[in-house]
Every structure is written in structure tokens, then in C-alpha cells.
Amino acid sequence: MKNLKLKNGSEIPALGLGTSGLKSDQCTETVKTALELGYRHLDTAAAYGNQTAIARAIKESTIPRQELFITSKVWWTDLAYNDFKQAVEKILSELELDYLDMLLIHWPNSDIPLTETLKALQEVKAAGQAKNTGVSNFTINHLKKALSIAPELITDNQVEFHPTLYQKELLKFCFKNDIILTAYSPLARGEALHNSVIKNLADKYDKSPAQLTLKWLLEKDIVVIPKASSQKHLANNLEVFDWDLPLEAAREMELINNNNRVINPDFAEFN
């Protein structure tokens, strides 16, 4: 497993399991299978409604807590100071953990002062409830605002990122400011698996479309958290670290982006 270094020197596994949409027993069994296969990075959120199911999987596994990297997120309606602190307590209680390896602000909320949210985030970190902190679904403007207030807290920005939503300028900004970019929906919710360019390249190099897409992201030093539920797909996604992406394939995939989607317009930009 490849690891990437966060700005405080700690490491984050470059490939993890995204759990959005996984619920109850299916979630527990999927996480248990993933851990058995070698996954050590689990991504969840308060909004996913599956943290108790993940807790069961962790408890039933034999993996020591210190070998796991667990991320969760506070929902955008809970970003006021007291609400944020209470939300973190609930996350830890549901996961049955003393601390998170990464705690993220799930979405920006222009109705709540970011200074208030970051103050709560700083206190959560100081209390040892989160080893690393960051944000999710933040644009460059959002990041500039956060960095102007508490740059040490912004170590990760988790956003939708894949060949058909290649947020190149956001990636550059994150690199420039020593922020890891984590790609959720790295397979474009299955769209990448049916893209003709990716399918042809996968056939040419005897890889699956998922492997090719994940490799394209990993070679950019992006963390990927694909969701999978079958053992076959979980294993397939892990088999991306013992080969290099051919230069020709990388160049062709750079040209795929033809998607003008933006961050969810329901969440307003900071002024």
C-alpha cells in the first residue's frame, strides 16, 4: 500500500474504502472483507448513517486500532461551535473510537462563520479526538478563506475527482498549499467503467477500467476512496500498486475531461 504524507508528517493510505451508501449488515460485512483483503483506510461520515455498522466490523476484525486510518465528517448543518463539538462526540460514540485519524468539515456553509467552525475543529484536535483535520467539497475560494484563518488545520480536501471531472486547478492549488486531495467517486459512479477511451485503454494494457482509472489518480499523488461491496471488486481495486501507468494511457486520459459539473450549487460560495 502506498502512503502519502500529510503536512504534520503523519501518513494516509493512498487507497481506502468509501462507504457512502453502504448500510447495516451489508456495510459491516463489506468492511470486514475489505480489512481481510488488506484495506486499512476507511472513509465514513455522520451523514452516511453507517458508523455503528462500521464499528461492528472493526470490533469483529483482528486489526489493531493503530493500524487503521479512519476518516469521518461533520455535516454542513452542524458547523456552529456547540453543534460541531456535539457532532464529533456522536461520531466517536457511534464508531466506538477514542479518536479519528482524519476529521473533515463535510460541506461549507456560508450561513455559519468559518472562524466559529475552525475554532471548534482546533479544540477537537487539541483534545486528541482527531489526529488530522481538513475539509470536503471546498473550492479554491473556500480553501483560501480557511487557510487565512487556520492553515495548520487544512491538511486534506476531499472532493469528487475523476477523469471526467478533472479539477486540475484545484489539484494544483492543493499541492501548492501542502494539502492532500482525496478523490471520492473516483470511478465517476460507474461512468468511468463505460467510458470508451478508458475501456479501450484497459483492454490494450490488460487491466480493468477501474484499475486504470484508480492508477491515473494515484500517480498524481491523489488519495482514492472507491466504494465497492463485492470481494471481487474490493480485491480488484487493491491490485494497482505493482505496475506503472503507460505514458500513452496517461496522456489520453488527460484529454477525457469534458464535464462542466461544479461543486453542488445548493452550497453557496463564501463572499
XYZ file of C-alpha atoms in Angstrom, residues 31-199:
169
model
C -15.791 -3.545 5.773
C -14.796 -6.887 7.323
C -13.972 -8.277 3.881
C -12.006 -5.157 2.975
C -9.946 -5.402 6.152
C -9.231 -9.071 5.492
C -8.022 -8.196 1.991
C -5.649 -5.545 3.269
C -7.544 -2.270 3.357
C -6.554 -0.093 6.303
C -8.196 3.198 5.341
C -11.950 3.512 5.955
C -13.966 6.595 4.994
C -17.356 7.389 6.513
C -19.409 10.397 7.644
C -22.136 11.299 10.091
C -24.481 11.727 7.132
C -23.912 8.183 5.844
C -25.781 6.565 8.722
C -23.435 3.589 8.824
C -20.947 4.331 11.580
C -22.376 1.770 14.022
C -22.156 -0.863 11.271
C -18.525 0.059 10.691
C -17.856 -0.124 14.430
C -19.118 -3.725 14.428
C -16.775 -4.621 11.584
C -13.776 -3.083 13.320
C -14.638 -4.830 16.574
C -15.003 -8.209 14.829
C -11.714 -7.837 12.944
C -8.304 -8.654 14.382
C -6.658 -5.485 13.079
C -5.110 -3.340 15.848
C -6.633 0.144 16.016
C -3.277 1.814 15.430
C -3.014 0.137 12.024
C -6.267 1.689 10.813
C -6.827 5.123 9.306
C -10.430 6.179 9.873
C -11.994 9.320 8.429
C -15.348 10.822 9.278
C -17.075 14.115 8.524
C -19.345 16.616 10.267
C -22.411 17.554 8.213
C -22.877 21.120 6.986
C -25.820 21.863 9.296
C -23.690 21.124 12.386
C -20.914 23.661 11.861
C -21.863 26.086 14.648
C -19.415 25.796 17.563
C -21.537 23.787 20.023
C -23.217 21.740 17.303
C -19.844 20.794 15.876
C -18.470 19.625 19.207
C -21.603 17.559 19.872
C -21.459 16.080 16.361
C -17.891 14.896 16.935
C -18.875 13.262 20.227
C -21.664 11.416 18.433
C -19.344 10.288 15.629
C -16.850 8.866 18.110
C -19.633 7.214 20.106
C -21.128 5.540 17.024
C -17.738 4.355 15.812
C -16.762 3.318 19.346
C -13.445 5.118 18.969
C -11.388 7.446 21.140
C -10.106 9.377 18.148
C -10.352 9.784 14.383
C -7.342 9.742 12.106
C -8.998 12.389 9.926
C -11.938 14.659 10.704
C -13.414 16.737 7.886
C -15.948 19.522 7.508
C -18.273 17.742 5.072
C -19.540 20.792 3.154
C -19.014 24.541 3.523
C -21.884 26.567 4.969
C -21.869 30.295 4.299
C -24.548 30.870 6.964
C -22.169 29.894 9.767
C -18.906 31.829 10.268
C -15.978 29.663 9.270
C -13.969 31.093 12.179
C -16.501 29.510 14.549
C -16.271 26.100 12.894
C -12.482 26.153 12.753
C -12.286 27.140 16.418
C -14.302 24.033 17.284
C -12.174 21.926 14.937
C -8.991 23.218 16.577
C -10.295 22.319 20.038
C -11.332 18.855 18.897
C -7.838 18.273 17.575
C -6.189 19.682 20.706
C -8.306 17.328 22.811
C -6.925 14.363 20.875
C -10.241 13.474 19.249
C -8.782 13.916 15.759
C -5.178 13.389 14.733
C -5.626 15.176 11.412
C -8.219 17.611 10.147
C -9.440 19.033 6.877
C -12.394 19.791 4.671
C -14.546 18.273 1.965
C -16.167 19.834 -1.101
C -14.202 23.058 -0.695
C -13.441 25.078 -3.811
C -10.295 27.192 -4.187
C -12.155 30.190 -2.741
C -13.297 28.151 0.242
C -9.748 26.917 0.796
C -8.288 30.419 0.626
C -10.698 31.528 3.329
C -9.911 28.544 5.561
C -6.153 28.875 5.068
C -6.289 32.542 6.021
C -7.817 31.566 9.373
C -6.136 28.295 10.384
C -3.736 26.908 7.776
C -2.472 24.165 10.070
C -5.934 22.588 10.225
C -6.385 22.167 6.474
C -4.452 19.015 5.622
C -6.933 17.311 3.275
C -9.658 18.351 0.843
C -11.986 15.521 -0.160
C -13.800 16.242 -3.430
C -15.293 14.448 -6.397
C -12.400 13.901 -8.794
C -12.002 11.521 -11.741
C -11.090 11.638 -15.449
C -14.449 13.136 -16.419
C -14.296 15.712 -13.627
C -10.630 16.655 -13.733
C -10.378 19.593 -11.333
C -6.867 20.450 -12.410
C -6.643 23.945 -10.929
C -7.982 22.748 -7.587
C -5.371 19.989 -7.541
C -2.601 22.494 -8.285
C -3.817 24.770 -5.503
C -3.887 21.900 -3.020
C -0.346 20.841 -3.924
C 0.896 24.420 -3.655
C -0.551 24.693 -0.148
C 0.551 21.260 1.082
C -2.993 19.894 1.123
C -3.698 16.285 0.185
C -6.547 15.865 -2.287
C -8.763 12.850 -1.679
C -10.976 11.740 -4.561
C -14.401 10.435 -3.723
C -16.425 8.797 -6.500
C -13.094 8.210 -8.301
C -14.842 5.918 -10.771
C -17.435 8.618 -11.546
C -20.211 6.499 -10.012
C -19.520 3.844 -12.631
C -19.333 6.274 -15.552
C -15.596 5.732 -15.929
C -16.119 1.996 -16.354
C -18.141 2.607 -19.516
C -16.096 5.451 -20.989
C -14.906 4.329 -24.432
C -11.407 5.784 -24.057
C -10.870 4.136 -20.681
C -12.345 0.812 -21.837
